[in-house]
Short mmCIF file of N, CA, C and O in Angstrom, two decimals:
data_model
loop_
_atom_site.label_atom_id
_atom_site.label_comp_id
_atom_site.label_asym_id
_atom_site.label_seq_id
_atom_site.Cartn_x
_atom_site.Cartn_y
_atom_site.Cartn_z
N UNK A 1 0.84 -1.18 0.00
CA UNK A 1 0.00 0.00 0.00
C UNK A 1 0.89 1.24 0.00
O UNK A 1 1.80 1.35 0.79
N UNK A 2 0.59 2.17 -0.88
CA UNK A 2 1.37 3.40 -0.95
C UNK A 2 0.55 4.54 -0.37
O UNK A 2 -0.37 5.04 -1.01
N UNK A 3 0.87 4.94 0.86
CA UNK A 3 0.11 6.00 1.53
C UNK A 3 0.31 7.35 0.87
O UNK A 3 -0.52 8.23 1.02
N UNK A 4 1.41 7.54 0.15
CA UNK A 4 1.62 8.83 -0.51
C UNK A 4 0.71 8.99 -1.72
O UNK A 4 0.37 10.08 -2.09
N UNK A 5 0.34 7.87 -2.31
CA UNK A 5 -0.53 7.90 -3.48
C UNK A 5 -1.98 8.15 -3.06
O UNK A 5 -2.70 8.89 -3.71
N UNK A 6 -2.41 7.50 -1.99
CA UNK A 6 -3.77 7.65 -1.47
C UNK A 6 -3.71 8.41 -0.16
O UNK A 6 -2.97 8.03 0.73
N UNK A 7 -4.49 9.45 -0.03
CA UNK A 7 -4.47 10.24 1.21
C UNK A 7 -5.76 10.13 1.99
O UNK A 7 -5.82 10.48 3.15
N UNK A 8 -6.82 9.63 1.38
CA UNK A 8 -8.12 9.53 2.02
C UNK A 8 -8.40 8.06 2.32
O UNK A 8 -8.31 7.21 1.45
N UNK A 9 -8.73 7.78 3.61
CA UNK A 9 -8.94 6.40 4.05
C UNK A 9 -10.22 6.29 4.86
O UNK A 9 -10.62 7.23 5.52
N UNK A 10 -10.82 5.09 4.82
CA UNK A 10 -12.00 4.77 5.62
C UNK A 10 -11.62 3.74 6.67
O UNK A 10 -10.79 2.88 6.43
N UNK A 11 -12.29 3.82 7.79
CA UNK A 11 -12.12 2.83 8.84
C UNK A 11 -12.70 1.51 8.34
O UNK A 11 -13.80 1.48 7.79
N UNK A 12 -11.98 0.41 8.52
CA UNK A 12 -12.45 -0.89 8.04
C UNK A 12 -13.70 -1.35 8.78
O UNK A 12 -14.55 -2.02 8.20
N UNK A 13 -13.83 -1.00 10.04
CA UNK A 13 -14.97 -1.43 10.85
C UNK A 13 -16.19 -0.52 10.68
O UNK A 13 -17.32 -0.96 10.84
N UNK A 14 -15.97 0.75 10.34
CA UNK A 14 -17.06 1.73 10.20
C UNK A 14 -16.74 2.64 9.02
O UNK A 14 -16.00 3.61 9.16
N UNK A 15 -17.30 2.35 7.86
CA UNK A 15 -16.97 3.10 6.64
C UNK A 15 -17.46 4.54 6.68
O UNK A 15 -17.15 5.32 5.78
N UNK A 16 -18.22 4.92 7.70
CA UNK A 16 -18.66 6.30 7.86
C UNK A 16 -17.54 7.17 8.42
O UNK A 16 -17.59 8.39 8.33
N UNK A 17 -16.51 6.55 9.01
CA UNK A 17 -15.38 7.28 9.58
C UNK A 17 -14.26 7.38 8.55
O UNK A 17 -13.77 6.37 8.06
N UNK A 18 -13.88 8.63 8.25
CA UNK A 18 -12.89 8.90 7.21
C UNK A 18 -11.73 9.69 7.82
O UNK A 18 -11.94 10.54 8.68
N UNK A 19 -10.51 9.39 7.37
CA UNK A 19 -9.33 10.14 7.82
C UNK A 19 -8.54 10.60 6.60
O UNK A 19 -8.64 10.02 5.52
N UNK A 20 -7.76 11.66 6.81
CA UNK A 20 -6.89 12.20 5.76
C UNK A 20 -5.45 12.10 6.27
O UNK A 20 -5.12 12.64 7.33
N UNK A 21 -4.60 11.41 5.52
CA UNK A 21 -3.20 11.26 5.91
C UNK A 21 -2.47 12.58 5.69
O UNK A 21 -2.52 13.16 4.61
N UNK A 22 -1.82 13.07 6.73
CA UNK A 22 -1.04 14.32 6.65
C UNK A 22 0.41 14.04 6.32
O UNK A 22 0.99 14.68 5.46
N UNK A 23 1.03 13.09 7.05
CA UNK A 23 2.43 12.78 6.79
C UNK A 23 2.79 11.41 7.32
O UNK A 23 2.12 10.87 8.19
N UNK A 24 3.87 10.87 6.77
CA UNK A 24 4.42 9.59 7.21
C UNK A 24 5.88 9.83 7.55
O UNK A 24 6.66 10.26 6.71
N UNK A 25 6.25 9.60 8.82
CA UNK A 25 7.62 9.79 9.29
C UNK A 25 8.03 8.63 10.18
O UNK A 25 7.31 8.31 11.13
N UNK A 26 9.17 8.04 9.90
CA UNK A 26 9.74 6.99 10.77
C UNK A 26 8.72 5.92 11.14
O UNK A 26 8.55 5.58 12.30
N UNK A 27 8.02 5.40 10.14
CA UNK A 27 7.05 4.33 10.34
C UNK A 27 5.84 4.75 11.18
O UNK A 27 5.16 3.91 11.77
N UNK A 28 5.57 6.04 11.26
CA UNK A 28 4.37 6.55 11.93
C UNK A 28 3.55 7.37 10.95
O UNK A 28 4.10 8.12 10.15
N UNK A 29 2.24 7.21 11.04
CA UNK A 29 1.32 7.93 10.16
C UNK A 29 0.57 8.95 10.99
O UNK A 29 -0.06 8.61 11.99
N UNK A 30 0.66 10.22 10.60
CA UNK A 30 -0.11 11.28 11.24
C UNK A 30 -1.28 11.60 10.32
O UNK A 30 -1.11 11.80 9.12
N UNK A 31 -2.48 11.65 10.90
CA UNK A 31 -3.68 11.86 10.09
C UNK A 31 -4.70 12.70 10.84
O UNK A 31 -4.62 12.87 12.05
N UNK A 32 -5.65 13.23 10.09
CA UNK A 32 -6.75 14.02 10.64
C UNK A 32 -8.04 13.24 10.48
O UNK A 32 -8.29 12.65 9.42
N UNK A 33 -8.86 13.25 11.52
CA UNK A 33 -10.17 12.61 11.44
C UNK A 33 -11.13 13.58 10.78
O UNK A 33 -11.35 14.69 11.28
N UNK A 34 -11.68 13.19 9.65
CA UNK A 34 -12.68 14.02 8.96
C UNK A 34 -14.03 13.81 9.65
O UNK A 34 -14.24 12.79 10.32
N UNK A 35 -14.94 14.77 9.49
CA UNK A 35 -16.28 14.56 10.05
C UNK A 35 -16.93 13.35 9.40
O UNK A 35 -16.60 13.00 8.27
N UNK A 36 -17.86 12.70 10.10
CA UNK A 36 -18.55 11.54 9.51
C UNK A 36 -19.21 11.93 8.18
O UNK A 36 -19.67 13.05 8.00
N UNK A 37 -19.24 10.99 7.27
CA UNK A 37 -19.79 11.25 5.94
C UNK A 37 -21.25 11.68 6.01
O UNK A 37 -21.69 12.52 5.24
N UNK A 38 -22.01 11.13 6.95
CA UNK A 38 -23.44 11.46 7.03
C UNK A 38 -23.72 12.72 7.85
O UNK A 38 -24.86 13.04 8.12
N UNK A 39 -22.67 13.47 8.22
CA UNK A 39 -22.85 14.68 9.01
C UNK A 39 -23.39 15.82 8.15
O UNK A 39 -22.95 16.03 7.03
N UNK A 40 -24.35 16.57 8.69
CA UNK A 40 -24.92 17.72 7.97
C UNK A 40 -24.14 19.00 8.23
O UNK A 40 -24.18 19.92 7.43
N UNK A 41 -23.43 19.08 9.36
CA UNK A 41 -22.73 20.32 9.71
C UNK A 41 -21.23 20.07 9.83
O UNK A 41 -20.57 20.54 10.74
N UNK A 42 -20.67 19.34 8.87
CA UNK A 42 -19.28 18.93 8.95
C UNK A 42 -18.30 20.10 9.01
O UNK A 42 -17.22 19.98 9.54
N UNK A 43 -18.63 21.26 8.48
CA UNK A 43 -17.68 22.37 8.47
C UNK A 43 -17.51 23.01 9.84
O UNK A 43 -16.61 23.80 10.04
N UNK A 44 -18.36 22.70 10.81
CA UNK A 44 -18.23 23.25 12.16
C UNK A 44 -17.34 22.42 13.07
O UNK A 44 -16.99 22.83 14.15
N UNK A 45 -16.99 21.23 12.64
CA UNK A 45 -16.24 20.30 13.48
C UNK A 45 -14.75 20.44 13.18
O UNK A 45 -14.32 20.17 12.07
N UNK A 46 -13.96 20.88 14.16
CA UNK A 46 -12.51 20.95 13.91
C UNK A 46 -11.92 19.54 13.82
O UNK A 46 -12.35 18.64 14.54
N UNK A 47 -10.96 19.32 12.93
CA UNK A 47 -10.40 17.97 12.78
C UNK A 47 -9.54 17.58 13.98
O UNK A 47 -8.84 18.40 14.55
N UNK A 48 -9.64 16.32 14.35
CA UNK A 48 -8.82 15.78 15.44
C UNK A 48 -7.59 15.13 14.81
O UNK A 48 -7.71 14.36 13.86
N UNK A 49 -6.42 15.45 15.32
CA UNK A 49 -5.16 14.89 14.80
C UNK A 49 -4.80 13.65 15.62
O UNK A 49 -4.99 13.60 16.83
N UNK A 50 -4.25 12.64 14.93
CA UNK A 50 -3.89 11.40 15.59
C UNK A 50 -2.65 10.81 14.92
O UNK A 50 -2.36 11.14 13.76
N UNK A 51 -1.93 9.95 15.62
CA UNK A 51 -0.75 9.28 15.06
C UNK A 51 -0.79 7.81 15.44
O UNK A 51 -1.09 7.46 16.58
N UNK A 52 -0.53 6.95 14.45
CA UNK A 52 -0.46 5.51 14.66
C UNK A 52 0.78 4.98 13.96
O UNK A 52 1.28 5.60 13.03
N UNK A 53 1.22 3.81 14.39
CA UNK A 53 2.31 3.16 13.65
C UNK A 53 1.76 2.77 12.28
O UNK A 53 0.54 2.60 12.11
N UNK A 54 2.63 2.61 11.32
CA UNK A 54 2.22 2.26 9.97
C UNK A 54 1.44 0.95 9.95
O UNK A 54 0.41 0.83 9.30
N UNK A 55 1.90 -0.04 10.71
CA UNK A 55 1.20 -1.34 10.73
C UNK A 55 -0.18 -1.23 11.36
O UNK A 55 -1.15 -1.84 10.87
N UNK A 56 -0.32 -0.45 12.44
CA UNK A 56 -1.64 -0.26 13.06
C UNK A 56 -2.57 0.49 12.12
O UNK A 56 -3.76 0.19 12.04
N UNK A 57 -2.03 1.50 11.43
CA UNK A 57 -2.86 2.28 10.51
C UNK A 57 -3.39 1.39 9.39
O UNK A 57 -4.59 1.41 9.09
N UNK A 58 -2.52 0.59 8.78
CA UNK A 58 -2.96 -0.25 7.66
C UNK A 58 -3.89 -1.38 8.10
O UNK A 58 -4.68 -1.86 7.31
N UNK A 59 -3.82 -1.77 9.36
CA UNK A 59 -4.75 -2.80 9.84
C UNK A 59 -6.11 -2.20 10.20
O UNK A 59 -7.11 -2.91 10.23
N UNK A 60 -6.17 -0.90 10.45
CA UNK A 60 -7.42 -0.24 10.84
C UNK A 60 -8.12 0.46 9.68
O UNK A 60 -9.34 0.52 9.63
N UNK A 61 -7.34 1.00 8.73
CA UNK A 61 -7.91 1.80 7.64
C UNK A 61 -7.62 1.20 6.27
O UNK A 61 -6.61 0.52 6.08
N UNK A 62 -8.53 1.46 5.34
CA UNK A 62 -8.37 1.04 3.95
C UNK A 62 -8.54 2.28 3.06
O UNK A 62 -9.18 3.24 3.47
N UNK A 63 -7.97 2.25 1.85
CA UNK A 63 -8.16 3.40 0.94
C UNK A 63 -9.63 3.69 0.72
O UNK A 63 -10.46 2.79 0.66
N UNK A 64 -9.96 4.96 0.62
CA UNK A 64 -11.36 5.39 0.46
C UNK A 64 -11.98 4.74 -0.78
O UNK A 64 -13.08 4.23 -0.73
N UNK A 65 -11.25 4.77 -1.88
CA UNK A 65 -11.72 4.12 -3.11
C UNK A 65 -10.88 2.88 -3.31
O UNK A 65 -9.67 2.97 -3.50
N UNK A 66 -11.53 1.75 -3.27
CA UNK A 66 -10.79 0.50 -3.41
C UNK A 66 -11.48 -0.41 -4.37
O UNK A 66 -12.64 -0.44 -4.52
#
């Protein structure tokens, strides 16, 4: 999987949860949690930043379009 090619990912367990990859450094992925897809007021929600190891990220998230 090439994270630089795909930046938008969905949670494997809940496809309503979407994240945007910001950067990959030293086997860690930093990403922003986007508002849920079914949200009506998504522009009011500030993004939450999170970091996971590359292996944890790939086991939890899949590319948005697959």
